[in-house]
Coordinates of C-alpha atoms and ligand atoms in Angstrom, one line a residue:
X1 CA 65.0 -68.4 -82.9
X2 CA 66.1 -68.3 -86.6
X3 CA 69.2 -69.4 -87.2
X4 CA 71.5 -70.9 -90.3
X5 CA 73.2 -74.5 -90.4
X6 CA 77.0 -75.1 -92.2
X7 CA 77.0 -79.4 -92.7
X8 CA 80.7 -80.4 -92.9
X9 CA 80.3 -83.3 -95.5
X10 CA 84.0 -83.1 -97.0
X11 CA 86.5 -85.9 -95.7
X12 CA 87.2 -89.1 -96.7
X13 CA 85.8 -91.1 -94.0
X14 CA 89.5 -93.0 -93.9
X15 CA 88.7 -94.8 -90.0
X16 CA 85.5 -96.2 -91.0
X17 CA 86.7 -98.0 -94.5
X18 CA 84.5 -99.3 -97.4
X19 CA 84.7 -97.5 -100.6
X20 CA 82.4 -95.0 -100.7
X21 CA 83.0 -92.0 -97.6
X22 CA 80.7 -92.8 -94.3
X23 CA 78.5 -89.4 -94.9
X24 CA 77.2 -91.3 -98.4
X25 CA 76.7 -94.3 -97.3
X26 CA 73.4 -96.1 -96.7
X27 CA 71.8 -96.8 -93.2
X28 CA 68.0 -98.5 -93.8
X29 CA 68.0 -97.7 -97.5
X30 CA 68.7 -93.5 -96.7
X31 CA 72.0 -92.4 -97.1
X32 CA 73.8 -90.7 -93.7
X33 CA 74.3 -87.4 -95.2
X34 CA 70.3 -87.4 -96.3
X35 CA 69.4 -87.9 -92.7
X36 CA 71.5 -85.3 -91.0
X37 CA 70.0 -82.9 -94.1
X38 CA 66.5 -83.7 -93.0
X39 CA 67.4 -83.4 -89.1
X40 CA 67.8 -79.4 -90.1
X41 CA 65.3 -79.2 -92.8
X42 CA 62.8 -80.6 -90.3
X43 CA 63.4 -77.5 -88.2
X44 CA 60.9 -74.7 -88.5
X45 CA 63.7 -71.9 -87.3
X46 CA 66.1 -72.9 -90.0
X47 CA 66.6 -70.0 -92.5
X48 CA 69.5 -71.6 -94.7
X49 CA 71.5 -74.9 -94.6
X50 CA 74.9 -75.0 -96.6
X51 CA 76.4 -78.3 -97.0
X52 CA 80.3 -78.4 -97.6
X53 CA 81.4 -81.1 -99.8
X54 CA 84.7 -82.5 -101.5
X55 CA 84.1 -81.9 -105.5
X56 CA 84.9 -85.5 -106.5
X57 CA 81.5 -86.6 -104.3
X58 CA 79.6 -84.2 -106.2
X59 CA 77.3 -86.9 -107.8
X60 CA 76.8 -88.8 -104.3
X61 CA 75.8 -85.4 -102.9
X62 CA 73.3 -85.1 -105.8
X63 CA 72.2 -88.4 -105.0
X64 CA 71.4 -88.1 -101.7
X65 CA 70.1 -85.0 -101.7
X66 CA 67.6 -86.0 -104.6
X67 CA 63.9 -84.7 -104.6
X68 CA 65.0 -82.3 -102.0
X69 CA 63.7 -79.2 -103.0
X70 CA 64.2 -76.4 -100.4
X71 CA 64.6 -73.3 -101.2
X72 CA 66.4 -73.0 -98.1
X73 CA 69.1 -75.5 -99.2
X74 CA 72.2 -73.2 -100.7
X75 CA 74.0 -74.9 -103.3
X76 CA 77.0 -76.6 -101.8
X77 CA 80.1 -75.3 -100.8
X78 CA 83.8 -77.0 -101.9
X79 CA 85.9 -78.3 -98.5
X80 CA 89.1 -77.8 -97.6
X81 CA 92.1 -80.6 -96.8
X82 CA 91.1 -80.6 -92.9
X83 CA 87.9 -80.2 -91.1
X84 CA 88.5 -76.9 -89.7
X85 CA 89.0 -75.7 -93.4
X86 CA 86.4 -77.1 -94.5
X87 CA 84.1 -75.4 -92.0
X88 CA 86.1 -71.7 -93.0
X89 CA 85.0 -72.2 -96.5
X90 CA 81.6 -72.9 -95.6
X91 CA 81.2 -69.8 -93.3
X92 CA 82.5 -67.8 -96.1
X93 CA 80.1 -69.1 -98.3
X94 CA 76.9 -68.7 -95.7
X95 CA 78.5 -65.2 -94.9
X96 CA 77.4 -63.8 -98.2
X97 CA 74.2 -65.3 -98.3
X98 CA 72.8 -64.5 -94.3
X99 CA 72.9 -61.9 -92.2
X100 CA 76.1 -61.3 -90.1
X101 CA 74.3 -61.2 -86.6
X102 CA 72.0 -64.7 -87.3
X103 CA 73.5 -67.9 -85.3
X104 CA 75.2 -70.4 -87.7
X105 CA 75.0 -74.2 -86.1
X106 CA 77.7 -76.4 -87.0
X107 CA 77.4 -79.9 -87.9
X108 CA 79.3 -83.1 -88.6
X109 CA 77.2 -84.7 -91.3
X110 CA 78.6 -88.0 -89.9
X111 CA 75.9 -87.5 -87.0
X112 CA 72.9 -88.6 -88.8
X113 CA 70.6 -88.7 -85.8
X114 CA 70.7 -85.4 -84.3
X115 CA 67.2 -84.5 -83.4
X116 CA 65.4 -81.3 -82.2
X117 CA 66.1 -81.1 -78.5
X118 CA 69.2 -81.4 -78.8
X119 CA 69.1 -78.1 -81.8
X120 CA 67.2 -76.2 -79.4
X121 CA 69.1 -76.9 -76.6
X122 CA 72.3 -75.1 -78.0
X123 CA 69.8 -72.4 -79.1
X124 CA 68.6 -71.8 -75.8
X125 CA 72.3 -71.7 -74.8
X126 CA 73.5 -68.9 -77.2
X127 CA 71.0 -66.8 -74.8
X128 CA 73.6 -66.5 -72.3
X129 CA 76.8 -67.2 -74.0
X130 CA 78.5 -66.3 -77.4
X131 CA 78.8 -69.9 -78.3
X132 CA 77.5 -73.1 -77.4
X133 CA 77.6 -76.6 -78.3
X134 CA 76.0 -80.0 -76.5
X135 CA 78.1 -82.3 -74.6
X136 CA 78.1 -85.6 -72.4
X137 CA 80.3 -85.7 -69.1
X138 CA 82.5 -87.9 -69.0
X139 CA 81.5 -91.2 -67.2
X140 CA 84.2 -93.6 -67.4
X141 CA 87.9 -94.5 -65.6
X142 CA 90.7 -92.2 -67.6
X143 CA 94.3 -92.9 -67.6
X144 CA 96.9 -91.7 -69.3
X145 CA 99.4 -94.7 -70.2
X146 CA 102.9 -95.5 -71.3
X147 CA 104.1 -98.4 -73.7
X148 CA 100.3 -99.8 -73.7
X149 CA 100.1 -99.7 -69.7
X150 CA 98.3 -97.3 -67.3
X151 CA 100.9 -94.8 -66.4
X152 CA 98.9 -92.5 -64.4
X153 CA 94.8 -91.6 -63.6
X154 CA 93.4 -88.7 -64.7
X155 CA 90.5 -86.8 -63.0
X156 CA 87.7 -87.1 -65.1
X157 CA 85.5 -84.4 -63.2
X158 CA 84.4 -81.1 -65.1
X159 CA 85.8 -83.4 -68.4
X160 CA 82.8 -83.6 -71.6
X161 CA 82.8 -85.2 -74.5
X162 CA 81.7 -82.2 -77.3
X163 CA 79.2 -83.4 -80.2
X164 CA 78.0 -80.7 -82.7
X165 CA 75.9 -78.6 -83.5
X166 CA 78.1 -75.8 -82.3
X167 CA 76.3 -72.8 -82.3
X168 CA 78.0 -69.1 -82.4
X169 CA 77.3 -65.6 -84.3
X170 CA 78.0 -66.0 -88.0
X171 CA 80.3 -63.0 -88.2
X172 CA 82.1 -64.0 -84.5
X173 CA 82.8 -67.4 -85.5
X174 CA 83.8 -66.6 -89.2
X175 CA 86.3 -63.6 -87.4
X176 CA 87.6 -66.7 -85.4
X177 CA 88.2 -69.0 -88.2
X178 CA 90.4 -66.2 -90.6
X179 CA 92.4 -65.7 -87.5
X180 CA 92.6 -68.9 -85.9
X181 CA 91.5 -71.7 -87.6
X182 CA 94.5 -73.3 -88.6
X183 CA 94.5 -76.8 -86.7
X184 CA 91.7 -77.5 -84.1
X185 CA 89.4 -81.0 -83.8
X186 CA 86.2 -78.9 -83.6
X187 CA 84.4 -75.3 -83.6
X188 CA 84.7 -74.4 -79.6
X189 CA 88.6 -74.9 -79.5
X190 CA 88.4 -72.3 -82.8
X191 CA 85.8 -69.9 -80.5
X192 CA 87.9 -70.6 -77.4
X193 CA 91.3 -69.7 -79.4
X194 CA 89.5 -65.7 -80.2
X195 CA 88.4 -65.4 -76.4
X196 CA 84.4 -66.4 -76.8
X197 CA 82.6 -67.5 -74.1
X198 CA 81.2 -71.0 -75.6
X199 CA 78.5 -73.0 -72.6
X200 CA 77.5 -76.3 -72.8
X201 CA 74.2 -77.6 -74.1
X202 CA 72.5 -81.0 -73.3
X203 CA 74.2 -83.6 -75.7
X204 CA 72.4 -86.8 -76.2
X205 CA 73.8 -90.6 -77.2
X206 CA 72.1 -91.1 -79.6
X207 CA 73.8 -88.2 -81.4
X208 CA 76.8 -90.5 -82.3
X209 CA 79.2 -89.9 -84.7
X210 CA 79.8 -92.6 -87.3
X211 CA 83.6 -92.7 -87.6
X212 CA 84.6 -96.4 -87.3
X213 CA 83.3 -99.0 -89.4
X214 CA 81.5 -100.7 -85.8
X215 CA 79.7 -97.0 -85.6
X216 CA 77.6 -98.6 -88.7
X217 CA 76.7 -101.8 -87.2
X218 CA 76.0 -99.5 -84.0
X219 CA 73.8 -97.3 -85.9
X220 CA 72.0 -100.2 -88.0
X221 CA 70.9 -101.4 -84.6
X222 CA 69.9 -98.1 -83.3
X223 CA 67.7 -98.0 -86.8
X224 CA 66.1 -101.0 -86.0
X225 CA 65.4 -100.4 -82.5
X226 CA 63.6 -97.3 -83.8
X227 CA 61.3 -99.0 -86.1
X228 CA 57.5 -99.6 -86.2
X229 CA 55.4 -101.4 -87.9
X230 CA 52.5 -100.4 -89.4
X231 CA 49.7 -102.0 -91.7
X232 CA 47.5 -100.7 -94.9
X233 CA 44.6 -102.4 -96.4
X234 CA 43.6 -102.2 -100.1
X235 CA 40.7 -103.1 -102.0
X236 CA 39.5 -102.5 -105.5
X237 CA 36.9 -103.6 -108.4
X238 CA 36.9 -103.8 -112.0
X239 CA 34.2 -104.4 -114.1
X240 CA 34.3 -107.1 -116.8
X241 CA 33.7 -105.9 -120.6
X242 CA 34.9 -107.2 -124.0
X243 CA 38.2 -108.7 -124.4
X244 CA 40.6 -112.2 -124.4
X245 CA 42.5 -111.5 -121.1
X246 CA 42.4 -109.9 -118.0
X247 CA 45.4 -107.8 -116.3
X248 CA 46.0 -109.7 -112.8
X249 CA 49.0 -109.2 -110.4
X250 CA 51.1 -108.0 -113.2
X251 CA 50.0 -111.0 -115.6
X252 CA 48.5 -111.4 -119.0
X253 CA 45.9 -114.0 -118.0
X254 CA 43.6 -115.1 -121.1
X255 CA 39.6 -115.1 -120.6
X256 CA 37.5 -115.1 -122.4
X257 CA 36.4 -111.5 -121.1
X258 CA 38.6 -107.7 -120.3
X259 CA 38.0 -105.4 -118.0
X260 CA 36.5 -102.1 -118.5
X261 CA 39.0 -99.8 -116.7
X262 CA 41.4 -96.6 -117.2
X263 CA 44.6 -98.1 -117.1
X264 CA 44.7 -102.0 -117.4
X265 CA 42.2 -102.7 -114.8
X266 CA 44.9 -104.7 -112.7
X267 CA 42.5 -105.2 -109.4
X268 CA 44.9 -106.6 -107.2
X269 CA 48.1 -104.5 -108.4
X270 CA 45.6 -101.4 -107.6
X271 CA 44.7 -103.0 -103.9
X272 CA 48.5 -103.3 -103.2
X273 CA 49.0 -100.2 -104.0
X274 CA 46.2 -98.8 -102.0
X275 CA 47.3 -100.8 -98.9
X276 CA 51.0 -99.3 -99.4
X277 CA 49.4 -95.7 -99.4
X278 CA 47.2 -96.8 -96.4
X279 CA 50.3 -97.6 -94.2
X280 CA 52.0 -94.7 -95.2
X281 CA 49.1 -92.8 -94.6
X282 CA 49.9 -90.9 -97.7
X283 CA 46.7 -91.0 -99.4
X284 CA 45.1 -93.8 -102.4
X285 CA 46.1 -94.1 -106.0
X286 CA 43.3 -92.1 -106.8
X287 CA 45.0 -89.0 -105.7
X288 CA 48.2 -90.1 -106.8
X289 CA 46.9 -90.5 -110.4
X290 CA 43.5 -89.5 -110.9
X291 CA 41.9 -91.3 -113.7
X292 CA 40.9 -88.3 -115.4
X293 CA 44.4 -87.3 -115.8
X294 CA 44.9 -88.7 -119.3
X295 CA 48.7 -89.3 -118.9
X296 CA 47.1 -93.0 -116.7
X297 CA 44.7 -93.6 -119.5
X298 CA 46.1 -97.4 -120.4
X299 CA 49.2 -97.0 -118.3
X300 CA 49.9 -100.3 -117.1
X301 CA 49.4 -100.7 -113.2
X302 CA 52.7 -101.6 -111.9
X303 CA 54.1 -98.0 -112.7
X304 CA 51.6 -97.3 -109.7
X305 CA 52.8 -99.9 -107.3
X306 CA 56.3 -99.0 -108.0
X307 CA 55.7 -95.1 -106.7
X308 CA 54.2 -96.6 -104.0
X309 CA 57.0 -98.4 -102.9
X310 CA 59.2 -95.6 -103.7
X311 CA 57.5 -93.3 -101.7
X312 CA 57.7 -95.9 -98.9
X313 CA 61.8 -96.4 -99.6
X314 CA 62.3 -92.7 -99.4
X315 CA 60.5 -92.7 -96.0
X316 CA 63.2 -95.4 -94.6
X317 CA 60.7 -97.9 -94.7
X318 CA 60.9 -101.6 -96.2
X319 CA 58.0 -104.1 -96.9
X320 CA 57.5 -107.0 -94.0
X321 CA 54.7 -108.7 -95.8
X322 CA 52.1 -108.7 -98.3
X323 CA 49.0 -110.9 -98.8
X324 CA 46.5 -110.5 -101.5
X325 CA 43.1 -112.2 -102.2
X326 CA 41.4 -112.3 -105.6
X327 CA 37.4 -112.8 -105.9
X328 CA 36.2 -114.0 -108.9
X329 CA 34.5 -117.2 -109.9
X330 CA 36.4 -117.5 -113.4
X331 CA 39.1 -117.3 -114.8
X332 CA 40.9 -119.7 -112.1
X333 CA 44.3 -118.0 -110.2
X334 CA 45.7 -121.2 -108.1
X335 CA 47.5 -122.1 -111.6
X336 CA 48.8 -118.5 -111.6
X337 CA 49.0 -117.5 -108.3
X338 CA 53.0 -118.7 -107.7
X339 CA 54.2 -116.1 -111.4
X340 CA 52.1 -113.7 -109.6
X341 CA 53.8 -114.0 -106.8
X342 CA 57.3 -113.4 -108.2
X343 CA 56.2 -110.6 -110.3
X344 CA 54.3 -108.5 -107.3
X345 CA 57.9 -109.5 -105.3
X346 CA 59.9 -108.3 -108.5
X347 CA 57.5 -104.8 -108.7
X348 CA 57.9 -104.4 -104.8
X349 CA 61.6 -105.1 -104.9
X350 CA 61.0 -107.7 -102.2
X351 CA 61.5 -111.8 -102.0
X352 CA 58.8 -114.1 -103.3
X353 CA 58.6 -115.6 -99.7
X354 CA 57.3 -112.2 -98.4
X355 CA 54.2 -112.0 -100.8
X356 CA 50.9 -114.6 -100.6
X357 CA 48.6 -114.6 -103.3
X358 CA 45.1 -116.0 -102.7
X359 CA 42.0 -116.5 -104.2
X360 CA 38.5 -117.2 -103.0
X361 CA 34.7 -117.4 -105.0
X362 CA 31.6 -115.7 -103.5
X363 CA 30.0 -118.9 -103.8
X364 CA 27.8 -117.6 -106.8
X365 CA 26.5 -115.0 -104.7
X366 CA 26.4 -111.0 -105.7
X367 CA 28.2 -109.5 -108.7
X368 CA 31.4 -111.5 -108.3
X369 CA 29.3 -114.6 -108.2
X370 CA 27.9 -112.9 -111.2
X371 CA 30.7 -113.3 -113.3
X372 CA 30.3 -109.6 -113.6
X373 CA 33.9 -108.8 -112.6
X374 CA 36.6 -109.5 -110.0
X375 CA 37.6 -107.7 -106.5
X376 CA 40.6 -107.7 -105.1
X377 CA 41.7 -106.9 -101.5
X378 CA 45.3 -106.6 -100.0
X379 CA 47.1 -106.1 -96.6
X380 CA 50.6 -105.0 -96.0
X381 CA 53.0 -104.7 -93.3
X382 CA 55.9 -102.2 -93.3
X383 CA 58.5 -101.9 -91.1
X384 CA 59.3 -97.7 -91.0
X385 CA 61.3 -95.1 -89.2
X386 CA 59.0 -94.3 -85.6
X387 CA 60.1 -90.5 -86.7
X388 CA 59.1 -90.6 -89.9
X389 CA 55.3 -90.6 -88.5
Ligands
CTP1 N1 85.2 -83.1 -92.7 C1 85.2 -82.2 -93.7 N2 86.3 -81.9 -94.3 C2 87.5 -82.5 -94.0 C3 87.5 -83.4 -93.0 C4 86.3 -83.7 -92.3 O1 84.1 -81.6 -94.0 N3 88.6 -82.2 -94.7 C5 83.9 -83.5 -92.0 C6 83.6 -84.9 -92.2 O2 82.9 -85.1 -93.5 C7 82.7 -85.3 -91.0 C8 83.1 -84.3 -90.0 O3 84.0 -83.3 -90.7 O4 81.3 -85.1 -91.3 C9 83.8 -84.9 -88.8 O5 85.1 -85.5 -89.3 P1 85.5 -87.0 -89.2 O6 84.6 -87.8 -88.3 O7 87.0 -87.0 -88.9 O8 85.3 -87.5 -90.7 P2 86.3 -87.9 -91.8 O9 87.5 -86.9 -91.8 O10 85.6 -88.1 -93.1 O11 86.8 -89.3 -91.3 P3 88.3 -89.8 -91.1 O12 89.0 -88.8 -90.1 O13 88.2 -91.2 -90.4 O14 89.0 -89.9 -92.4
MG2 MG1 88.7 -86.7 -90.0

């Protein structure tokens, strides 16, 4: 089913503190508005997402919306004082861009892990009803209480707790909110209020909203629990020409050879960057910059190694571990290895401690043994998002 999505992104985030509001904050290096953008995005039935925002965040929402490019993504839409305004001024906005008939979905951006059942559900839903919108039932003790003591117990059977995405006709919905969206906590109590029939649609836990500053630690740890690890392996050769130095692990390191290369020839940056492709399973540096684009010619290697880990960043990932060997008889690394270290940490954005750098002869043997250049191989470990895969 095709359908629209409206992304309320426009209060202040006042109950979970810190400076910046929740919806543009970080959670595992991606921000929480970015996420519940690529929850919808993500979804092959989405025709248009509209994301209403509060002017003053306008460069946060550029921010975390960077590199997005969807032509499905309208530009955003300015809030309102209170969520329910908010939400009017989106449908407006959507209203002149999709057909009246098409479903609109409702979202808190402050639920940054909504995933696809959960979407279809309340699809499947507006089969048989004019709204819908997913829900837990109640499982706890409810009492109503007096001076901070239980007064009296309440019932809690037939009781739900209402997430979003809360789904209804784009021109039903919009009807209901110019007549009677004044004050209301979500969507149904706005459907309910114009007489729509709104059913209830599988909610899920994990579909949390952030709202106190505990909801972050609380999502942190639901991150973390949904993280895997993965591992790439690099390994590259460069052939030794005229020169005074060679380019090694981001270092100047005099010999009394160079290397005959494209860029600078930096073996072991170009392995790390191989093995950070190979765990992202994103292809190898030679698609990423193919040597006989001249733009590479020269370009020194740590532009490559930083995309890579960009690329991996983007993706919600973050480096575990990275070990490198260098083969070569000459020039000798163990006097460099340490700076190498630091510098391949300082290109990775990562600690020192995280990175080895090793280096072994081929006992004479072969064109290492040679003297006829150096190899370099590499292994990292990443830590990314199990949904990202
Ligand atoms: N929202 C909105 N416009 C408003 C108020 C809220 O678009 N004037 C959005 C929020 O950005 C959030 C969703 O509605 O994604 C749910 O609201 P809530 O959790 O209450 O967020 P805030 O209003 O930002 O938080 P608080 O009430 O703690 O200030
Ligand atoms: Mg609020």
């Amino acid at each position: 089913m095709q359908f629209s999505a409206l992304l309320v992104a426009a209060g202040r985030g006042l109950r979970a503190g810190g400076g910046t509001p929740k919806q543009y904050r970080m959670l595992a290096g991606v921000s929480v508005l970015r996420r519940a953008v690529a929850c919808f995005l993500g979804h092959p039935g989405l025709c248009r997402l509209a994301v209403v925002i509060n002017p003053d965040d306008r460069a946060f929402y550029d921010t975390a919306i960077a590199g997005l490019s969807e032509a499905r993504l309208a530009p955003p839409v300015t809030g309102g004082a209170t969520r329910a305004a908010s939400v009017h001024r989106g449908l407006e906005a959507l209203a002149r861009l999709e057909p009246a008939e098409r479903p609109v979905l409702i979202h808190d951006s402050a639920r940054p892990f909504l995933r696809r059942p959960v979407i279809d559900g309340v699809l499947h839903a507006l089969g048989s009803a004019e709204g819908a919108f997913p829900a837990l039932p109640v499982v706890d003790a409810l009492w109503a209480t007096r001076d901070g003591h239980a007064d009296e117990p309440r019932r809690r059977d037939g009781l739900f707790r209402a997430q979003t995405p809360q789904g209804f006709r784009l021109d039903a919905i919009l009807e209901a909110h110019r007549r009677h969206g004044l004050a209301a906590d979500d969507d149904v109590a706005i459907a309910r209020a114009a007489g729509l029939s709104v059913a209830i649609a599988p909610g899920c836990e994990q579909n949390f909203k952030i709202t106190t500053a505990a909801d972050f630690a609380r999502a942190e740890a639901a991150l973390e629990a949904s993280m895997e690890t993965r591992t790439g392996t690099g390994f590259d050769v460069h052939k030794f020409g005229p020169g005074n130095h060679v380019m090694l692990g981001g270092l100047a390191i005099p010999h009394d050879r160079g290397f005959v290369a494209h860029s600078d020839g930096d073996v072991l940056l170009h392995a790390l960057t191989d093995a950070v492709f190979g765990a992202l399973a994103e292809g190898d540096i030679g698609q990423w910059f193919p040597p006989s684009d001249p733009q590479w010619k020269d370009a020194t290697s740590d532009i490559f190694l930083d995309h890579a880990v960009t690329r991996m960043a983007a993706r919600g990932g973050r480096l575990v571990h990275a070990d490198c060997t260098v083969i070569c008889e000459r020039p000798k690394i163990g006097p460099y290895a340490d700076t190498m270290r630091s510098r391949i940490a300082q290109i990775m954005r990562t600690q020192t401690g995280r990175v080895s750098v090793k280096a072994t002869t081929s006992e004479k043997l072969g064109f290492t043994g040679r003297g006829e250049g150096i190899a370099a191989m590499a292994t990292v470990t990443l830590s990314m998002p199990a949904e990202a895969a």
